[in-house]
mmCIF file of C-alpha atoms in Angstrom:
data_model
loop_
_atom_site.group_PDB
_atom_site.id
_atom_site.type_symbol
_atom_site.label_atom_id
_atom_site.label_comp_id
_atom_site.label_asym_id
_atom_site.label_seq_id
_atom_site.Cartn_x
_atom_site.Cartn_y
_atom_site.Cartn_z
ATOM 1 C CA PHE H 62 0.000 0.000 0.000
ATOM 2 C CA LEU H 63 1.052 3.593 -0.440
ATOM 3 C CA ALA H 64 2.414 5.240 2.665
ATOM 4 C CA LYS H 65 0.787 8.447 3.762
ATOM 5 C CA PRO H 66 2.879 11.606 3.349
ATOM 6 C CA ALA H 67 4.630 12.828 6.463
ATOM 7 C CA TRP H 68 2.616 16.033 6.492
ATOM 8 C CA ASN H 69 -0.595 14.027 6.455
ATOM 9 C CA LEU H 70 0.537 11.947 9.401
ATOM 10 C CA THR H 71 1.365 15.108 11.271
ATOM 11 C CA LYS H 72 -2.067 16.532 10.456
ATOM 12 C CA GLU H 73 -3.787 13.365 11.680
ATOM 13 C CA GLY H 74 -1.744 13.488 14.863
ATOM 14 C CA ILE H 75 -3.020 16.986 15.521
ATOM 15 C CA TYR H 76 -6.597 16.862 14.194
ATOM 16 C CA GLY H 77 -7.319 13.150 14.071
ATOM 17 C CA SER H 78 -8.182 10.805 11.203
ATOM 18 C CA GLU H 79 -11.072 11.949 9.061
ATOM 19 C CA GLU H 80 -11.481 8.440 7.651
ATOM 20 C CA ASN H 81 -11.785 6.791 11.078
ATOM 21 C CA THR H 82 -14.037 9.534 12.413
ATOM 22 C CA LYS H 83 -16.402 9.125 9.461
ATOM 23 C CA ILE H 84 -16.906 5.478 10.465
ATOM 24 C CA THR H 85 -17.655 6.452 14.071
ATOM 25 C CA ARG H 86 -19.909 9.254 12.845
ATOM 26 C CA ALA H 87 -22.005 6.863 10.756
ATOM 27 C CA GLN H 88 -22.400 4.510 13.727
ATOM 28 C CA ALA H 89 -23.403 7.396 16.002
ATOM 29 C CA GLU H 90 -25.932 8.680 13.471
ATOM 30 C CA THR H 91 -27.623 5.274 13.252
ATOM 31 C CA ALA H 92 -27.629 4.949 17.050
ATOM 32 C CA LEU H 93 -29.171 8.404 17.477
ATOM 33 C CA LYS H 94 -31.987 7.644 15.032
ATOM 34 C CA THR H 95 -32.745 4.420 16.914
ATOM 35 C CA LEU H 96 -32.749 6.295 20.228
ATOM 36 C CA GLN H 97 -35.165 8.932 19.004
ATOM 37 C CA LYS H 98 -37.487 6.353 17.482
ATOM 38 C CA SER H 99 -37.483 3.892 20.397
ATOM 39 C CA TYR H 100 -37.237 6.199 23.409
ATOM 40 C CA GLY H 101 -38.222 9.663 22.197
ATOM 41 C CA ASN H 102 -41.767 9.394 23.595
ATOM 42 C CA LYS H 103 -40.816 7.726 26.881
ATOM 43 C CA PRO H 104 -40.456 10.261 29.721
ATOM 44 C CA LEU H 105 -38.241 7.893 31.708
ATOM 45 C CA PHE H 106 -35.552 8.054 29.003
ATOM 46 C CA ALA H 107 -36.061 11.661 27.919
ATOM 47 C CA ALA H 108 -32.937 12.979 29.679
ATOM 48 C CA LYS H 109 -30.712 10.386 28.007
ATOM 49 C CA VAL H 110 -32.168 11.110 24.576
ATOM 50 C CA ILE H 111 -31.473 14.833 25.059
ATOM 51 C CA GLU H 112 -27.934 13.996 26.183
ATOM 52 C CA ALA H 113 -27.328 12.008 22.984
ATOM 53 C CA GLN H 114 -28.790 14.762 20.803
ATOM 54 C CA THR H 115 -26.590 17.377 22.455
ATOM 55 C CA ALA H 116 -23.489 15.217 22.028
ATOM 56 C CA TRP H 117 -24.324 14.708 18.355
ATOM 57 C CA ARG H 118 -24.595 18.461 17.736
ATOM 58 C CA ASP H 119 -21.277 19.136 19.482
ATOM 59 C CA ALA H 120 -19.580 16.363 17.517
ATOM 60 C CA GLU H 121 -20.965 17.701 14.238
ATOM 61 C CA ILE H 122 -19.585 21.158 14.962
ATOM 62 C CA ALA H 123 -16.116 19.734 15.616
ATOM 63 C CA PHE H 124 -16.303 17.439 12.579
ATOM 64 C CA ASN H 125 -17.304 20.232 10.204
ATOM 65 C CA GLN H 126 -14.389 22.319 11.510
ATOM 66 C CA GLY H 127 -12.012 19.480 10.683
ATOM 67 C CA LYS H 128 -11.355 18.733 14.359
ATOM 68 C CA PHE H 129 -11.744 14.985 13.976
ATOM 69 C CA LYS H 130 -9.723 14.153 17.057
ATOM 70 C CA GLU H 131 -12.123 16.272 19.107
ATOM 71 C CA ALA H 132 -15.256 14.933 17.386
ATOM 72 C CA GLU H 133 -14.353 11.254 17.760
ATOM 73 C CA PRO H 134 -14.943 10.884 21.543
ATOM 74 C CA ILE H 135 -18.139 12.955 21.329
ATOM 75 C CA TYR H 136 -19.558 10.645 18.680
ATOM 76 C CA ARG H 137 -18.579 7.746 20.929
ATOM 77 C CA ARG H 138 -20.582 9.371 23.702
ATOM 78 C CA VAL H 139 -23.686 8.996 21.521
ATOM 79 C CA LEU H 140 -22.854 5.299 21.131
ATOM 80 C CA ALA H 141 -22.372 4.953 24.895
ATOM 81 C CA VAL H 142 -25.803 6.455 25.604
ATOM 82 C CA SER H 143 -27.330 4.068 23.068
ATOM 83 C CA ASP H 144 -25.722 1.068 24.777
ATOM 84 C CA GLU H 145 -26.845 2.330 28.180
ATOM 85 C CA LEU H 146 -30.481 2.664 27.139
ATOM 86 C CA ALA H 147 -30.438 -0.717 25.412
ATOM 87 C CA LEU H 148 -29.259 -2.265 28.686
ATOM 88 C CA LYS H 149 -31.977 -0.455 30.635
ATOM 89 C CA GLU H 150 -34.617 -1.701 28.201
ATOM 90 C CA THR H 151 -33.378 -5.275 28.636
ATOM 91 C CA GLU H 152 -33.523 -4.882 32.412
ATOM 92 C CA ARG H 153 -37.037 -3.415 32.156
ATOM 93 C CA LYS H 154 -38.277 -6.393 30.139
ATOM 94 C CA ASP H 155 -36.658 -8.737 32.629
ATOM 95 C CA ALA H 156 -38.361 -6.922 35.504
ATOM 96 C CA GLN H 157 -41.711 -7.149 33.708
ATOM 97 C CA GLN H 158 -41.569 -10.936 34.003
ATOM 98 C CA PHE H 159 -41.322 -10.551 37.792
ATOM 99 C CA PHE H 160 -44.323 -8.192 37.722
ATOM 100 C CA ASP H 161 -46.338 -10.699 35.698
ATOM 101 C CA GLU H 162 -45.669 -13.461 38.230
ATOM 102 C CA MET H 163 -46.501 -11.090 41.088
ATOM 103 C CA LYS H 164 -49.840 -10.241 39.457
ATOM 104 C CA LYS H 165 -50.733 -13.930 39.075
ATOM 105 C CA ALA H 166 -50.013 -14.515 42.768
ATOM 106 C CA ARG H 167 -52.046 -11.439 43.705
ATOM 107 C CA ASP H 168 -55.053 -12.576 41.670
ATOM 108 C CA ALA H 169 -54.896 -16.043 43.265
ATOM 109 C CA ALA H 170 -54.687 -14.578 46.776
ATOM 110 C CA ASN H 171 -57.573 -12.227 46.083
ATOM 111 C CA ALA H 172 -59.689 -15.128 44.794
ATOM 112 C CA ALA H 173 -58.960 -16.968 48.051
ATOM 113 C CA GLN H 174 -60.343 -13.923 49.958
ATOM 114 C CA ALA H 175 -56.940 -13.119 51.441
ATOM 115 C CA PRO H 176 -57.845 -9.453 52.058
ATOM 116 C CA GLN H 177 -60.528 -10.695 54.484
ATOM 117 C CA PHE H 178 -59.000 -13.878 55.962
ATOM 118 C CA ALA H 179 -55.244 -13.122 55.785
ATOM 119 C CA THR H 180 -55.173 -9.362 56.188
ATOM 120 C CA PRO H 181 -51.616 -8.932 57.632
ATOM 121 C CA GLN H 182 -49.956 -10.955 54.857
ATOM 122 C CA TRP H 183 -52.077 -9.239 52.226
ATOM 123 C CA GLN H 184 -51.139 -5.769 53.483
ATOM 124 C CA ASP H 185 -47.422 -6.671 53.518
ATOM 125 C CA ALA H 186 -47.698 -7.884 49.922
ATOM 126 C CA GLU H 187 -49.552 -4.737 48.843
ATOM 127 C CA ASN H 188 -46.865 -2.502 50.367
ATOM 128 C CA LEU H 189 -44.118 -4.403 48.561
ATOM 129 C CA ARG H 190 -46.074 -4.198 45.308
ATOM 130 C CA ARG H 191 -46.315 -0.414 45.584
ATOM 131 C CA GLN H 192 -42.593 -0.181 46.324
ATOM 132 C CA ALA H 193 -41.835 -2.287 43.252
ATOM 133 C CA GLU H 194 -43.987 -0.058 41.050
ATOM 134 C CA THR H 195 -42.283 3.087 42.379
ATOM 135 C CA ALA H 196 -38.817 1.635 41.759
ATOM 136 C CA SER H 197 -39.819 0.671 38.230
ATOM 137 C CA LYS H 198 -41.070 4.190 37.470
ATOM 138 C CA ASN H 199 -37.761 5.591 38.746
ATOM 139 C CA GLY H 200 -35.786 3.282 36.463
ATOM 140 C CA ASP H 201 -34.388 1.169 39.294
ATOM 141 C CA SER H 202 -34.982 -2.242 37.747
ATOM 142 C CA ALA H 203 -32.904 -4.162 40.298
ATOM 143 C CA THR H 204 -34.949 -2.875 43.260
ATOM 144 C CA ALA H 205 -38.178 -3.304 41.292
ATOM 145 C CA LYS H 206 -37.424 -6.983 40.628
ATOM 146 C CA GLN H 207 -36.460 -7.609 44.257
ATOM 147 C CA ASN H 208 -39.619 -5.998 45.640
ATOM 148 C CA ALA H 209 -41.832 -7.717 43.063
ATOM 149 C CA LEU H 210 -40.383 -11.114 44.008
ATOM 150 C CA GLN H 211 -40.911 -10.435 47.712
ATOM 151 C CA ALA H 212 -44.475 -9.290 47.021
ATOM 152 C CA GLN H 213 -45.163 -12.484 45.073
ATOM 153 C CA GLN H 214 -43.974 -14.574 48.014
ATOM 154 C CA LYS H 215 -46.171 -12.590 50.406
ATOM 155 C CA TYR H 216 -49.210 -13.048 48.179
ATOM 156 C CA GLU H 217 -48.564 -16.793 48.142
ATOM 157 C CA GLU H 218 -48.331 -16.781 51.948
ATOM 158 C CA ALA H 219 -51.579 -14.823 52.127
ATOM 159 C CA LYS H 220 -53.329 -17.331 49.877
ATOM 160 C CA THR H 221 -52.098 -20.268 51.957
ATOM 161 C CA ALA H 222 -53.268 -18.592 55.158
ATOM 162 C CA ALA H 223 -56.649 -17.705 53.669
ATOM 163 C CA ASP H 224 -57.177 -21.241 52.376
ATOM 164 C CA ALA H 225 -56.581 -22.602 55.875
ATOM 165 C CA VAL H 226 -59.385 -20.520 57.401
ATOM 166 C CA PRO H 227 -62.768 -22.346 57.550
ATOM 167 C CA LYS H 228 -65.301 -20.335 55.653
ATOM 168 C CA PRO H 229 -69.080 -20.399 56.284
ATOM 169 C CA GLU H 230 -71.243 -22.139 53.762
ATOM 170 C CA PRO H 231 -73.260 -19.704 51.691
ATOM 171 C CA SER H 232 -76.918 -19.571 52.724
ATOM 172 C CA PRO H 233 -79.350 -20.909 50.126
ATOM 173 C CA THR H 234 -81.387 -18.261 48.441
ATOM 174 C CA PRO H 235 -85.086 -18.623 49.408
ATOM 175 C CA GLN H 236 -87.351 -19.231 46.453
ATOM 176 C CA THR H 237 -90.499 -17.152 46.145
ATOM 177 C CA PRO H 238 -93.590 -19.285 45.318
ATOM 178 C CA PRO H 239 -95.446 -18.288 42.182
ATOM 179 C CA SER H 240 -98.315 -15.891 42.748
ATOM 180 C CA VAL H 241 -101.884 -17.304 42.429
ATOM 181 C CA THR H 242 -104.872 -15.175 41.489
ATOM 182 C CA PRO H 243 -107.722 -15.886 43.979
ATOM 183 C CA THR H 244 -110.996 -17.090 42.519
ATOM 184 C CA ASN H 245 -114.575 -17.312 43.906
ATOM 185 C CA PRO H 246 -114.999 -20.948 44.975
ATOM 186 C CA GLY H 247 -117.988 -22.760 43.521
ATOM 187 C CA SER H 248 -118.478 -20.167 40.834
ATOM 188 C CA GLY H 249 -117.781 -20.943 37.239
ATOM 189 C CA SER H 250 -118.022 -17.303 36.210
ATOM 190 C CA SER H 251 -115.337 -14.705 36.373
ATOM 191 C CA GLY H 252 -115.199 -12.146 39.135
ATOM 192 C CA ASN H 253 -116.114 -9.347 36.776
ATOM 193 C CA GLU H 254 -119.808 -10.371 36.514
ATOM 194 C CA GLU H 255 -122.344 -8.264 38.397
ATOM 195 C CA PRO H 256 -124.266 -10.034 41.268
ATOM 196 C CA ARG H 257 -127.756 -11.255 40.402
ATOM 197 C CA THR H 258 -130.800 -9.731 42.195
ATOM 198 C CA ARG H 259 -133.133 -12.213 43.923
ATOM 199 C CA PRO H 260 -136.862 -11.739 42.957
ATOM 200 C CA ARG H 261 -139.114 -10.256 45.671
ATOM 201 C CA PRO H 262 -142.208 -12.354 46.722
ATOM 202 C CA ASP H 263 -145.660 -11.237 45.551
ATOM 203 C CA LEU H 264 -147.467 -9.982 48.685
ATOM 204 C CA ASP H 265 -150.958 -10.356 47.124
ATOM 205 C CA GLN H 266 -150.562 -14.099 46.888
ATOM 206 C CA VAL H 267 -149.652 -14.517 50.565
#
């Protein structure tokens, strides 16, 4: 291959390699587009998206001024933010599996009437569930998973305790007899007929 001129090597030593920086720039541009598409509408990741956008603008300014050595690490900052958010998304999906199992345990405990027959265990589980949801909203996936797992265990304890409590048999619902319309006994006519008037005796024949 042809060796680069000495002046070019000196220039690269001062300003960096344009060729290498172009490769990093293309990677950063792709990463930024993915960030904006995947996380742009998610408030939890908004700060990181803004950080990547700001880094991209700063890198572009340096690149257009020919300061490739200065632009290179800024482009790599965009890539670092992309990797960080990808890891957070993986952790979030992993935590969601813990939340799904917690919900199943909660539904089973509720069906066993744990709120009524195992109140202490149910309340402990509910508190842990709320803590898990708060941690998840704050982006703390590790704490969210831990609290969700503990809540699941408490719901299972509540169900076991509720199942062990004898429950009264439900009272049978009394059946109302069908209504019967009263009729005039010994009369074949309906009740709407007018009463007949008995004839008066003839006094002249007495």
